């Protein structure tokens, strides 16, 4: 079964709405990543879905870091997957170095990072998408490589990459399934060529996925699942996507 992650972003507006959306979207095979303040309520509202977070602090443990949320805290709330390096956070100034720290913080507490990569439209027009994504992977996984080489990393269960071209996010214009599959194949090759990565790569596609186009992505062998934003705010729509992923 392919993996479907619902990225609620900064939605919905209230705790009550979050509880309803979680209860109505609660199906096996779905990971729900709500805003931090709703994690506990979503956890209490689901029985079959799993819990994800949209971000994490790069600082491990506890400490004087106002506004930050640690991997340990997320773990204690029942979170399993943590989205890291989403382009909407990179747009706010998050660097590859910070993302690398966050990935390590997630792995250190035994959670699974979902690293987002993807090029802008300008890069695509210049034909630079592969080299740019390779650079992101290299930068974002640098600390992972160092830690692996120093044999410090014992808790890495899995690392998931989500390929999300910036121009496809929230625009209603997704990448073609063939285009996404070909980039995902490239990402897998790049990961396997990197010494820091010894697991079987799991790579998702994200960007304007909905219940109508989901099947065309999910039938591509290379695409291991989907990261869904807007469409995940409609419980019927996200349940349809999960249903398609089961076939
Ligand atoms: P979208 O967002 O499905 O609304 O395009 C995807 C994402 O940003 O994860």
JSON list of C-alpha atoms and ligand atoms in Angstrom, two decimals:
[
{"chain": "A", "resi": 1, "resn": "UNK", "atom": "CA", "xyz": [0.00, 0.00, 0.00]},
{"chain": "A", "resi": 2, "resn": "UNK", "atom": "CA", "xyz": [1.29, 3.43, -0.93]},
{"chain": "A", "resi": 3, "resn": "UNK", "atom": "CA", "xyz": [1.63, 6.15, 1.71]},
{"chain": "A", "resi": 4, "resn": "UNK", "atom": "CA", "xyz": [-0.70, 9.17, 1.77]},
{"chain": "A", "resi": 5, "resn": "UNK", "atom": "CA", "xyz": [0.19, 12.14, 3.97]},
{"chain": "A", "resi": 6, "resn": "UNK", "atom": "CA", "xyz": [-2.32, 14.92, 4.62]},
{"chain": "A", "resi": 7, "resn": "UNK", "atom": "CA", "xyz": [-0.56, 18.23, 5.16]},
{"chain": "A", "resi": 8, "resn": "UNK", "atom": "CA", "xyz": [-3.19, 20.49, 6.68]},
{"chain": "A", "resi": 9, "resn": "UNK", "atom": "CA", "xyz": [-0.79, 23.47, 6.75]},
{"chain": "A", "resi": 10, "resn": "UNK", "atom": "CA", "xyz": [-2.32, 26.34, 8.83]},
{"chain": "A", "resi": 11, "resn": "UNK", "atom": "CA", "xyz": [-5.83, 24.84, 8.72]},
{"chain": "A", "resi": 12, "resn": "UNK", "atom": "CA", "xyz": [-8.51, 24.60, 10.03]},
{"chain": "A", "resi": 13, "resn": "UNK", "atom": "CA", "xyz": [-9.14, 27.69, 12.15]},
{"chain": "A", "resi": 14, "resn": "UNK", "atom": "CA", "xyz": [-10.50, 26.04, 15.27]},
{"chain": "A", "resi": 15, "resn": "UNK", "atom": "CA", "xyz": [-9.95, 23.01, 17.48]},
{"chain": "A", "resi": 16, "resn": "UNK", "atom": "CA", "xyz": [-13.55, 21.92, 16.96]},
{"chain": "A", "resi": 17, "resn": "UNK", "atom": "CA", "xyz": [-13.13, 21.90, 13.19]},
{"chain": "A", "resi": 18, "resn": "UNK", "atom": "CA", "xyz": [-9.86, 20.00, 13.53]},
{"chain": "A", "resi": 19, "resn": "UNK", "atom": "CA", "xyz": [-11.54, 17.32, 15.64]},
{"chain": "A", "resi": 20, "resn": "UNK", "atom": "CA", "xyz": [-14.34, 16.90, 13.08]},
{"chain": "A", "resi": 21, "resn": "UNK", "atom": "CA", "xyz": [-11.98, 16.80, 10.09]},
{"chain": "A", "resi": 22, "resn": "UNK", "atom": "CA", "xyz": [-9.76, 14.24, 11.84]},
{"chain": "A", "resi": 23, "resn": "UNK", "atom": "CA", "xyz": [-12.69, 12.03, 12.84]},
{"chain": "A", "resi": 24, "resn": "UNK", "atom": "CA", "xyz": [-14.14, 12.13, 9.34]},
{"chain": "A", "resi": 25, "resn": "UNK", "atom": "CA", "xyz": [-10.78, 11.48, 7.64]},
{"chain": "A", "resi": 26, "resn": "UNK", "atom": "CA", "xyz": [-9.79, 8.62, 9.93]},
{"chain": "A", "resi": 27, "resn": "UNK", "atom": "CA", "xyz": [-8.77, 5.76, 7.64]},
{"chain": "A", "resi": 28, "resn": "UNK", "atom": "CA", "xyz": [-5.94, 3.24, 7.62]},
{"chain": "A", "resi": 29, "resn": "UNK", "atom": "CA", "xyz": [-3.07, 4.22, 5.37]},
{"chain": "A", "resi": 30, "resn": "UNK", "atom": "CA", "xyz": [-3.41, 7.96, 6.02]},
{"chain": "A", "resi": 31, "resn": "UNK", "atom": "CA", "xyz": [-0.99, 10.14, 7.98]},
{"chain": "A", "resi": 32, "resn": "UNK", "atom": "CA", "xyz": [-2.54, 13.39, 9.22]},
{"chain": "A", "resi": 33, "resn": "UNK", "atom": "CA", "xyz": [-0.18, 16.31, 9.84]},
{"chain": "A", "resi": 34, "resn": "UNK", "atom": "CA", "xyz": [-2.21, 19.05, 11.60]},
{"chain": "A", "resi": 35, "resn": "UNK", "atom": "CA", "xyz": [-0.90, 22.31, 13.07]},
{"chain": "A", "resi": 36, "resn": "UNK", "atom": "CA", "xyz": [0.98, 21.77, 16.37]},
{"chain": "A", "resi": 37, "resn": "UNK", "atom": "CA", "xyz": [-1.82, 22.99, 18.70]},
{"chain": "A", "resi": 38, "resn": "UNK", "atom": "CA", "xyz": [-4.22, 20.40, 17.26]},
{"chain": "A", "resi": 39, "resn": "UNK", "atom": "CA", "xyz": [-1.96, 17.35, 17.54]},
{"chain": "A", "resi": 40, "resn": "UNK", "atom": "CA", "xyz": [-3.41, 16.06, 20.78]},
{"chain": "A", "resi": 41, "resn": "UNK", "atom": "CA", "xyz": [-7.01, 16.54, 19.67]},
{"chain": "A", "resi": 42, "resn": "UNK", "atom": "CA", "xyz": [-6.34, 14.87, 16.33]},
{"chain": "A", "resi": 43, "resn": "UNK", "atom": "CA", "xyz": [-4.66, 11.99, 18.12]},
{"chain": "A", "resi": 44, "resn": "UNK", "atom": "CA", "xyz": [-7.74, 11.56, 20.32]},
{"chain": "A", "resi": 45, "resn": "UNK", "atom": "CA", "xyz": [-10.03, 11.71, 17.27]},
{"chain": "A", "resi": 46, "resn": "UNK", "atom": "CA", "xyz": [-8.35, 9.01, 15.16]},
{"chain": "A", "resi": 47, "resn": "UNK", "atom": "CA", "xyz": [-8.17, 5.25, 15.53]},
{"chain": "A", "resi": 48, "resn": "UNK", "atom": "CA", "xyz": [-6.78, 4.12, 12.19]},
{"chain": "A", "resi": 49, "resn": "UNK", "atom": "CA", "xyz": [-4.86, 7.04, 10.72]},
{"chain": "A", "resi": 50, "resn": "UNK", "atom": "CA", "xyz": [-1.40, 7.96, 12.00]},
{"chain": "A", "resi": 51, "resn": "UNK", "atom": "CA", "xyz": [-0.12, 11.27, 13.26]},
{"chain": "A", "resi": 52, "resn": "UNK", "atom": "CA", "xyz": [2.41, 13.54, 11.54]},
{"chain": "A", "resi": 53, "resn": "UNK", "atom": "CA", "xyz": [3.86, 16.98, 12.29]},
{"chain": "A", "resi": 54, "resn": "UNK", "atom": "CA", "xyz": [4.60, 19.78, 9.84]},
{"chain": "A", "resi": 55, "resn": "UNK", "atom": "CA", "xyz": [7.89, 20.93, 11.33]},
{"chain": "A", "resi": 56, "resn": "UNK", "atom": "CA", "xyz": [10.27, 20.40, 14.26]},
{"chain": "A", "resi": 57, "resn": "UNK", "atom": "CA", "xyz": [13.05, 22.25, 16.02]},
{"chain": "A", "resi": 58, "resn": "UNK", "atom": "CA", "xyz": [16.61, 21.41, 15.02]},
{"chain": "A", "resi": 59, "resn": "UNK", "atom": "CA", "xyz": [17.52, 21.61, 18.72]},
{"chain": "A", "resi": 60, "resn": "UNK", "atom": "CA", "xyz": [17.37, 18.27, 20.45]},
{"chain": "A", "resi": 61, "resn": "UNK", "atom": "CA", "xyz": [16.19, 17.71, 24.03]},
{"chain": "A", "resi": 62, "resn": "UNK", "atom": "CA", "xyz": [14.75, 20.63, 25.98]},
{"chain": "A", "resi": 63, "resn": "UNK", "atom": "CA", "xyz": [15.94, 24.19, 26.49]},
{"chain": "A", "resi": 64, "resn": "UNK", "atom": "CA", "xyz": [15.43, 27.93, 26.20]},
{"chain": "A", "resi": 65, "resn": "UNK", "atom": "CA", "xyz": [14.13, 28.05, 22.62]},
{"chain": "A", "resi": 66, "resn": "UNK", "atom": "CA", "xyz": [10.97, 30.14, 22.65]},
{"chain": "A", "resi": 67, "resn": "UNK", "atom": "CA", "xyz": [8.35, 28.96, 20.20]},
{"chain": "A", "resi": 68, "resn": "UNK", "atom": "CA", "xyz": [10.23, 25.81, 19.19]},
{"chain": "A", "resi": 69, "resn": "UNK", "atom": "CA", "xyz": [8.83, 22.29, 19.38]},
{"chain": "A", "resi": 70, "resn": "UNK", "atom": "CA", "xyz": [11.24, 19.39, 19.83]},
{"chain": "A", "resi": 71, "resn": "UNK", "atom": "CA", "xyz": [11.29, 15.92, 18.34]},
{"chain": "A", "resi": 72, "resn": "UNK", "atom": "CA", "xyz": [10.87, 14.45, 21.81]},
{"chain": "A", "resi": 73, "resn": "UNK", "atom": "CA", "xyz": [7.77, 16.53, 22.43]},
{"chain": "A", "resi": 74, "resn": "UNK", "atom": "CA", "xyz": [6.31, 15.38, 19.12]},
{"chain": "A", "resi": 75, "resn": "UNK", "atom": "CA", "xyz": [7.13, 11.80, 19.95]},
{"chain": "A", "resi": 76, "resn": "UNK", "atom": "CA", "xyz": [5.38, 12.07, 23.31]},
{"chain": "A", "resi": 77, "resn": "UNK", "atom": "CA", "xyz": [2.26, 13.27, 21.45]},
{"chain": "A", "resi": 78, "resn": "UNK", "atom": "CA", "xyz": [2.20, 10.12, 19.35]},
{"chain": "A", "resi": 79, "resn": "UNK", "atom": "CA", "xyz": [3.68, 11.60, 16.18]},
{"chain": "A", "resi": 80, "resn": "UNK", "atom": "CA", "xyz": [5.38, 9.16, 13.79]},
{"chain": "A", "resi": 81, "resn": "UNK", "atom": "CA", "xyz": [6.20, 11.24, 10.69]},
{"chain": "A", "resi": 82, "resn": "UNK", "atom": "CA", "xyz": [7.67, 14.75, 10.61]},
{"chain": "A", "resi": 83, "resn": "UNK", "atom": "CA", "xyz": [7.62, 16.91, 7.48]},
{"chain": "A", "resi": 84, "resn": "UNK", "atom": "CA", "xyz": [10.92, 18.77, 7.15]},
{"chain": "A", "resi": 85, "resn": "UNK", "atom": "CA", "xyz": [12.00, 21.46, 4.69]},
{"chain": "A", "resi": 86, "resn": "UNK", "atom": "CA", "xyz": [8.63, 22.13, 3.09]},
{"chain": "A", "resi": 87, "resn": "UNK", "atom": "CA", "xyz": [9.06, 24.79, 0.41]},
{"chain": "A", "resi": 88, "resn": "UNK", "atom": "CA", "xyz": [6.67, 27.08, 2.31]},
{"chain": "A", "resi": 89, "resn": "UNK", "atom": "CA", "xyz": [9.16, 26.98, 5.22]},
{"chain": "A", "resi": 90, "resn": "UNK", "atom": "CA", "xyz": [12.17, 27.32, 2.95]},
{"chain": "A", "resi": 91, "resn": "UNK", "atom": "CA", "xyz": [10.44, 30.43, 1.53]},
{"chain": "A", "resi": 92, "resn": "UNK", "atom": "CA", "xyz": [10.46, 31.86, 5.07]},
{"chain": "A", "resi": 93, "resn": "UNK", "atom": "CA", "xyz": [14.24, 31.53, 5.12]},
{"chain": "A", "resi": 94, "resn": "UNK", "atom": "CA", "xyz": [14.90, 27.96, 6.26]},
{"chain": "A", "resi": 95, "resn": "UNK", "atom": "CA", "xyz": [18.32, 26.85, 4.99]},
{"chain": "A", "resi": 96, "resn": "UNK", "atom": "CA", "xyz": [19.64, 23.43, 3.97]},
{"chain": "A", "resi": 97, "resn": "UNK", "atom": "CA", "xyz": [21.83, 23.52, 7.08]},
{"chain": "A", "resi": 98, "resn": "UNK", "atom": "CA", "xyz": [18.84, 24.04, 9.37]},
{"chain": "A", "resi": 99, "resn": "UNK", "atom": "CA", "xyz": [16.94, 21.35, 7.53]},
{"chain": "A", "resi": 100, "resn": "UNK", "atom": "CA", "xyz": [19.84, 18.95, 8.00]},
{"chain": "A", "resi": 101, "resn": "UNK", "atom": "CA", "xyz": [19.73, 19.64, 11.76]},
{"chain": "A", "resi": 102, "resn": "UNK", "atom": "CA", "xyz": [16.00, 19.05, 11.85]},
{"chain": "A", "resi": 103, "resn": "UNK", "atom": "CA", "xyz": [16.36, 15.72, 10.06]},
{"chain": "A", "resi": 104, "resn": "UNK", "atom": "CA", "xyz": [18.92, 14.63, 12.59]},
{"chain": "A", "resi": 105, "resn": "UNK", "atom": "CA", "xyz": [16.70, 15.79, 15.47]},
{"chain": "A", "resi": 106, "resn": "UNK", "atom": "CA", "xyz": [13.83, 13.74, 14.07]},
{"chain": "A", "resi": 107, "resn": "UNK", "atom": "CA", "xyz": [15.93, 10.63, 13.59]},
{"chain": "A", "resi": 108, "resn": "UNK", "atom": "CA", "xyz": [17.54, 10.99, 17.02]},
{"chain": "A", "resi": 109, "resn": "UNK", "atom": "CA", "xyz": [14.18, 10.40, 18.70]},
{"chain": "A", "resi": 110, "resn": "UNK", "atom": "CA", "xyz": [13.25, 7.54, 16.40]},
{"chain": "A", "resi": 111, "resn": "UNK", "atom": "CA", "xyz": [10.70, 9.36, 14.24]},
{"chain": "A", "resi": 112, "resn": "UNK", "atom": "CA", "xyz": [10.55, 9.33, 10.44]},
{"chain": "A", "resi": 113, "resn": "UNK", "atom": "CA", "xyz": [11.48, 12.49, 8.53]},
{"chain": "A", "resi": 114, "resn": "UNK", "atom": "CA", "xyz": [9.63, 13.43, 5.35]},
{"chain": "A", "resi": 115, "resn": "UNK", "atom": "CA", "xyz": [12.08, 15.66, 3.53]},
{"chain": "A", "resi": 116, "resn": "UNK", "atom": "CA", "xyz": [10.53, 17.95, 0.90]},
{"chain": "A", "resi": 117, "resn": "UNK", "atom": "CA", "xyz": [12.50, 18.96, -2.18]},
{"chain": "A", "resi": 118, "resn": "UNK", "atom": "CA", "xyz": [11.54, 20.60, -5.46]},
{"chain": "A", "resi": 119, "resn": "UNK", "atom": "CA", "xyz": [12.49, 23.24, -7.99]},
{"chain": "A", "resi": 120, "resn": "UNK", "atom": "CA", "xyz": [10.94, 26.58, -8.93]},
{"chain": "A", "resi": 121, "resn": "UNK", "atom": "CA", "xyz": [9.40, 27.25, -12.33]},
{"chain": "A", "resi": 122, "resn": "UNK", "atom": "CA", "xyz": [12.40, 29.38, -13.36]},
{"chain": "A", "resi": 123, "resn": "UNK", "atom": "CA", "xyz": [14.73, 26.47, -12.65]},
{"chain": "A", "resi": 124, "resn": "UNK", "atom": "CA", "xyz": [12.49, 24.14, -14.58]},
{"chain": "A", "resi": 125, "resn": "UNK", "atom": "CA", "xyz": [12.53, 26.51, -17.56]},
{"chain": "A", "resi": 126, "resn": "UNK", "atom": "CA", "xyz": [16.31, 26.56, -17.47]},
{"chain": "A", "resi": 127, "resn": "UNK", "atom": "CA", "xyz": [16.37, 22.74, -17.27]},
{"chain": "A", "resi": 128, "resn": "UNK", "atom": "CA", "xyz": [18.09, 22.86, -13.87]},
{"chain": "A", "resi": 129, "resn": "UNK", "atom": "CA", "xyz": [15.56, 20.80, -11.89]},
{"chain": "A", "resi": 130, "resn": "UNK", "atom": "CA", "xyz": [17.69, 17.69, -11.46]},
{"chain": "A", "resi": 131, "resn": "UNK", "atom": "CA", "xyz": [20.86, 19.49, -10.44]},
{"chain": "A", "resi": 132, "resn": "UNK", "atom": "CA", "xyz": [18.91, 21.68, -8.02]},
{"chain": "A", "resi": 133, "resn": "UNK", "atom": "CA", "xyz": [17.12, 18.78, -6.35]},
{"chain": "A", "resi": 134, "resn": "UNK", "atom": "CA", "xyz": [20.42, 16.87, -6.11]},
{"chain": "A", "resi": 135, "resn": "UNK", "atom": "CA", "xyz": [21.95, 19.91, -4.40]},
{"chain": "A", "resi": 136, "resn": "UNK", "atom": "CA", "xyz": [19.07, 20.09, -1.93]},
{"chain": "A", "resi": 137, "resn": "UNK", "atom": "CA", "xyz": [19.40, 16.38, -1.10]},
{"chain": "A", "resi": 138, "resn": "UNK", "atom": "CA", "xyz": [23.14, 16.72, -0.66]},
{"chain": "A", "resi": 139, "resn": "UNK", "atom": "CA", "xyz": [22.80, 19.72, 1.66]},
{"chain": "A", "resi": 140, "resn": "UNK", "atom": "CA", "xyz": [19.84, 18.41, 3.61]},
{"chain": "A", "resi": 141, "resn": "UNK", "atom": "CA", "xyz": [21.36, 15.00, 4.17]},
{"chain": "A", "resi": 142, "resn": "UNK", "atom": "CA", "xyz": [24.89, 16.20, 4.96]},
{"chain": "A", "resi": 143, "resn": "UNK", "atom": "CA", "xyz": [24.56, 15.76, 8.72]},
{"chain": "A", "resi": 144, "resn": "UNK", "atom": "CA", "xyz": [22.91, 12.43, 8.21]},
{"chain": "A", "resi": 145, "resn": "UNK", "atom": "CA", "xyz": [25.96, 11.30, 6.24]},
{"chain": "A", "resi": 146, "resn": "UNK", "atom": "CA", "xyz": [28.37, 12.56, 8.90]},
{"chain": "A", "resi": 147, "resn": "UNK", "atom": "CA", "xyz": [26.42, 10.87, 11.67]},
{"chain": "A", "resi": 148, "resn": "UNK", "atom": "CA", "xyz": [26.25, 7.62, 9.75]},
{"chain": "A", "resi": 149, "resn": "UNK", "atom": "CA", "xyz": [29.97, 7.70, 9.08]},
{"chain": "A", "resi": 150, "resn": "UNK", "atom": "CA", "xyz": [30.65, 8.31, 12.76]},
{"chain": "A", "resi": 151, "resn": "UNK", "atom": "CA", "xyz": [28.33, 5.33, 13.47]},
{"chain": "A", "resi": 152, "resn": "UNK", "atom": "CA", "xyz": [26.28, 7.53, 15.76]},
{"chain": "A", "resi": 153, "resn": "UNK", "atom": "CA", "xyz": [23.08, 6.93, 13.98]},
{"chain": "A", "resi": 154, "resn": "UNK", "atom": "CA", "xyz": [21.35, 3.85, 15.24]},
{"chain": "A", "resi": 155, "resn": "UNK", "atom": "CA", "xyz": [17.75, 4.94, 15.15]},
{"chain": "A", "resi": 156, "resn": "UNK", "atom": "CA", "xyz": [17.20, 5.56, 11.46]},
{"chain": "A", "resi": 157, "resn": "UNK", "atom": "CA", "xyz": [14.14, 3.49, 10.56]},
{"chain": "A", "resi": 158, "resn": "UNK", "atom": "CA", "xyz": [13.29, 5.23, 7.33]},
{"chain": "A", "resi": 159, "resn": "UNK", "atom": "CA", "xyz": [13.65, 8.49, 5.55]},
{"chain": "A", "resi": 160, "resn": "UNK", "atom": "CA", "xyz": [10.99, 9.62, 3.15]},
{"chain": "A", "resi": 161, "resn": "UNK", "atom": "CA", "xyz": [11.50, 12.22, 0.46]},
{"chain": "A", "resi": 162, "resn": "UNK", "atom": "CA", "xyz": [8.62, 14.18, -1.05]},
{"chain": "A", "resi": 163, "resn": "UNK", "atom": "CA", "xyz": [9.18, 15.65, -4.49]},
{"chain": "A", "resi": 164, "resn": "UNK", "atom": "CA", "xyz": [7.10, 18.81, -4.66]},
{"chain": "A", "resi": 165, "resn": "UNK", "atom": "CA", "xyz": [7.86, 21.17, -7.54]},
{"chain": "A", "resi": 166, "resn": "UNK", "atom": "CA", "xyz": [7.13, 24.67, -6.20]},
{"chain": "A", "resi": 167, "resn": "UNK", "atom": "CA", "xyz": [5.07, 25.66, -9.21]},
{"chain": "A", "resi": 168, "resn": "UNK", "atom": "CA", "xyz": [2.72, 22.73, -8.63]},
{"chain": "A", "resi": 169, "resn": "UNK", "atom": "CA", "xyz": [1.94, 23.44, -4.97]},
{"chain": "A", "resi": 170, "resn": "UNK", "atom": "CA", "xyz": [-1.51, 24.90, -4.42]},
{"chain": "A", "resi": 171, "resn": "UNK", "atom": "CA", "xyz": [-1.78, 26.03, -8.06]},
{"chain": "A", "resi": 172, "resn": "UNK", "atom": "CA", "xyz": [-4.14, 23.42, -9.46]},
{"chain": "A", "resi": 173, "resn": "UNK", "atom": "CA", "xyz": [-1.44, 22.57, -12.03]},
{"chain": "A", "resi": 174, "resn": "UNK", "atom": "CA", "xyz": [0.32, 19.36, -11.02]},
{"chain": "A", "resi": 175, "resn": "UNK", "atom": "CA", "xyz": [3.42, 17.91, -12.62]},
{"chain": "A", "resi": 176, "resn": "UNK", "atom": "CA", "xyz": [2.53, 15.16, -15.10]},
{"chain": "A", "resi": 177, "resn": "UNK", "atom": "CA", "xyz": [2.61, 11.67, -13.57]},
{"chain": "A", "resi": 178, "resn": "UNK", "atom": "CA", "xyz": [5.36, 10.70, -16.02]},
{"chain": "A", "resi": 179, "resn": "UNK", "atom": "CA", "xyz": [7.39, 13.81, -15.16]},
{"chain": "A", "resi": 180, "resn": "UNK", "atom": "CA", "xyz": [6.98, 13.14, -11.44]},
{"chain": "A", "resi": 181, "resn": "UNK", "atom": "CA", "xyz": [7.94, 9.46, -11.87]},
{"chain": "A", "resi": 182, "resn": "UNK", "atom": "CA", "xyz": [11.04, 10.36, -13.82]},
{"chain": "A", "resi": 183, "resn": "UNK", "atom": "CA", "xyz": [12.22, 12.90, -11.20]},
{"chain": "A", "resi": 184, "resn": "UNK", "atom": "CA", "xyz": [11.45, 10.41, -8.43]},
{"chain": "A", "resi": 185, "resn": "UNK", "atom": "CA", "xyz": [13.55, 7.80, -10.20]},
{"chain": "A", "resi": 186, "resn": "UNK", "atom": "CA", "xyz": [16.36, 10.35, -10.36]},
{"chain": "A", "resi": 187, "resn": "UNK", "atom": "CA", "xyz": [15.96, 11.12, -6.62]},
{"chain": "A", "resi": 188, "resn": "UNK", "atom": "CA", "xyz": [16.15, 7.40, -5.78]},
{"chain": "A", "resi": 189, "resn": "UNK", "atom": "CA", "xyz": [19.30, 6.98, -7.86]},
{"chain": "A", "resi": 190, "resn": "UNK", "atom": "CA", "xyz": [20.84, 10.04, -6.19]},
{"chain": "A", "resi": 191, "resn": "UNK", "atom": "CA", "xyz": [19.98, 8.75, -2.70]},
{"chain": "A", "resi": 192, "resn": "UNK", "atom": "CA", "xyz": [21.39, 5.31, -3.40]},
{"chain": "A", "resi": 193, "resn": "UNK", "atom": "CA", "xyz": [24.60, 6.83, -4.76]},
{"chain": "A", "resi": 194, "resn": "UNK", "atom": "CA", "xyz": [25.02, 8.80, -1.52]},
{"chain": "A", "resi": 195, "resn": "UNK", "atom": "CA", "xyz": [26.98, 7.00, 1.16]},
{"chain": "A", "resi": 196, "resn": "UNK", "atom": "CA", "xyz": [24.71, 8.32, 3.90]},
{"chain": "A", "resi": 197, "resn": "UNK", "atom": "CA", "xyz": [21.71, 6.46, 2.62]},
{"chain": "A", "resi": 198, "resn": "UNK", "atom": "CA", "xyz": [21.51, 2.72, 2.90]},
{"chain": "A", "resi": 199, "resn": "UNK", "atom": "CA", "xyz": [17.75, 2.15, 3.12]},
{"chain": "A", "resi": 200, "resn": "UNK", "atom": "CA", "xyz": [15.35, 1.50, 0.27]},
{"chain": "A", "resi": 201, "resn": "UNK", "atom": "CA", "xyz": [14.31, 5.00, -0.82]},
{"chain": "A", "resi": 202, "resn": "UNK", "atom": "CA", "xyz": [10.65, 5.92, -0.37]},
{"chain": "A", "resi": 203, "resn": "UNK", "atom": "CA", "xyz": [9.72, 8.94, -2.47]},
{"chain": "A", "resi": 204, "resn": "UNK", "atom": "CA", "xyz": [6.32, 10.65, -2.63]},
{"chain": "A", "resi": 205, "resn": "UNK", "atom": "CA", "xyz": [4.92, 13.20, -5.05]},
{"chain": "A", "resi": 206, "resn": "UNK", "atom": "CA", "xyz": [3.16, 16.37, -3.88]},
{"chain": "A", "resi": 207, "resn": "UNK", "atom": "CA", "xyz": [1.61, 19.36, -5.63]},
{"chain": "A", "resi": 208, "resn": "UNK", "atom": "CA", "xyz": [-2.07, 19.85, -6.60]},
{"chain": "A", "resi": 209, "resn": "UNK", "atom": "CA", "xyz": [-3.02, 16.22, -6.04]},
{"chain": "A", "resi": 210, "resn": "UNK", "atom": "CA", "xyz": [-6.74, 15.57, -5.75]},
{"chain": "A", "resi": 211, "resn": "UNK", "atom": "CA", "xyz": [-9.19, 12.66, -5.89]},
{"chain": "A", "resi": 212, "resn": "UNK", "atom": "CA", "xyz": [-9.47, 13.02, -9.67]},
{"chain": "A", "resi": 213, "resn": "UNK", "atom": "CA", "xyz": [-5.77, 12.93, -10.57]},
{"chain": "A", "resi": 214, "resn": "UNK", "atom": "CA", "xyz": [-4.48, 10.75, -7.70]},
{"chain": "A", "resi": 215, "resn": "UNK", "atom": "CA", "xyz": [-4.88, 7.49, -9.63]},
{"chain": "A", "resi": 216, "resn": "UNK", "atom": "CA", "xyz": [-2.66, 8.68, -12.46]},
{"chain": "A", "resi": 217, "resn": "UNK", "atom": "CA", "xyz": [0.19, 9.33, -9.99]},
{"chain": "A", "resi": 218, "resn": "UNK", "atom": "CA", "xyz": [-0.38, 6.23, -7.90]},
{"chain": "A", "resi": 219, "resn": "UNK", "atom": "CA", "xyz": [-0.27, 3.91, -10.88]},
{"chain": "A", "resi": 220, "resn": "UNK", "atom": "CA", "xyz": [3.32, 4.97, -11.59]},
{"chain": "A", "resi": 221, "resn": "UNK", "atom": "CA", "xyz": [5.56, 2.30, -10.09]},
{"chain": "A", "resi": 222, "resn": "UNK", "atom": "CA", "xyz": [8.25, 4.78, -9.00]},
{"chain": "A", "resi": 223, "resn": "UNK", "atom": "CA", "xyz": [5.83, 6.95, -7.00]},
{"chain": "A", "resi": 224, "resn": "UNK", "atom": "CA", "xyz": [5.56, 5.49, -3.49]},
{"chain": "A", "resi": 225, "resn": "UNK", "atom": "CA", "xyz": [2.78, 7.75, -2.27]},
{"chain": "A", "resi": 226, "resn": "UNK", "atom": "CA", "xyz": [1.43, 11.30, -2.14]},
{"chain": "A", "resi": 227, "resn": "UNK", "atom": "CA", "xyz": [1.75, 14.40, 0.02]},
{"chain": "A", "resi": 228, "resn": "UNK", "atom": "CA", "xyz": [-1.59, 16.16, -0.20]},
{"chain": "A", "resi": 229, "resn": "UNK", "atom": "CA", "xyz": [-2.27, 19.75, 0.88]},
{"chain": "A", "resi": 230, "resn": "UNK", "atom": "CA", "xyz": [-5.51, 21.48, -0.14]},
{"chain": "A", "resi": 231, "resn": "UNK", "atom": "CA", "xyz": [-7.44, 18.31, -0.99]},
{"chain": "A", "resi": 232, "resn": "UNK", "atom": "CA", "xyz": [-6.77, 16.89, 2.48]},
{"chain": "A", "resi": 233, "resn": "UNK", "atom": "CA", "xyz": [-9.04, 19.52, 4.02]},
{"chain": "A", "resi": 234, "resn": "UNK", "atom": "CA", "xyz": [-12.02, 17.73, 2.51]},
{"chain": "A", "resi": 235, "resn": "UNK", "atom": "CA", "xyz": [-12.50, 14.41, 4.30]},
{"chain": "A", "resi": 236, "resn": "UNK", "atom": "CA", "xyz": [-14.39, 12.76, 1.42]},
{"chain": "A", "resi": 237, "resn": "UNK", "atom": "CA", "xyz": [-11.67, 13.74, -1.03]},
{"chain": "A", "resi": 238, "resn": "UNK", "atom": "CA", "xyz": [-8.76, 12.51, 1.09]},
{"chain": "A", "resi": 239, "resn": "UNK", "atom": "CA", "xyz": [-10.57, 9.25, 1.86]},
{"chain": "A", "resi": 240, "resn": "UNK", "atom": "CA", "xyz": [-11.04, 8.69, -1.89]},
{"chain": "A", "resi": 241, "resn": "UNK", "atom": "CA", "xyz": [-7.31, 9.24, -2.42]},
{"chain": "A", "resi": 242, "resn": "UNK", "atom": "CA", "xyz": [-6.46, 6.69, 0.29]},
{"chain": "A", "resi": 243, "resn": "UNK", "atom": "CA", "xyz": [-8.93, 4.27, -1.26]},
{"chain": "A", "resi": 244, "resn": "UNK", "atom": "CA", "xyz": [-7.21, 4.63, -4.66]},
{"chain": "A", "resi": 245, "resn": "UNK", "atom": "CA", "xyz": [-3.83, 4.05, -2.99]},
{"chain": "A", "resi": 246, "resn": "UNK", "atom": "CA", "xyz": [-5.05, 0.67, -1.73]},
{"chain": "A", "resi": 247, "resn": "UNK", "atom": "CA", "xyz": [-5.77, -0.69, -5.21]},
{"chain": "B", "resi": 1, "resn": "LIG", "atom": "P1", "xyz": [-1.26, 21.09, -2.44]},
{"chain": "B", "resi": 1, "resn": "LIG", "atom": "O1", "xyz": [-0.03, 21.16, -1.40]},
{"chain": "B", "resi": 1, "resn": "LIG", "atom": "O2", "xyz": [-1.73, 19.67, -2.48]},
{"chain": "B", "resi": 1, "resn": "LIG", "atom": "O3", "xyz": [-2.26, 22.04, -1.89]},
{"chain": "B", "resi": 1, "resn": "LIG", "atom": "O4", "xyz": [-0.71, 21.52, -3.78]},
{"chain": "B", "resi": 1, "resn": "LIG", "atom": "C1", "xyz": [0.90, 20.13, -1.31]},
{"chain": "B", "resi": 1, "resn": "LIG", "atom": "C2", "xyz": [1.93, 20.45, -0.26]},
{"chain": "B", "resi": 1, "resn": "LIG", "atom": "O5", "xyz": [2.35, 21.61, -0.18]},
{"chain": "B", "resi": 1, "resn": "LIG", "atom": "O6", "xyz": [2.35, 19.57, 0.51]}
]
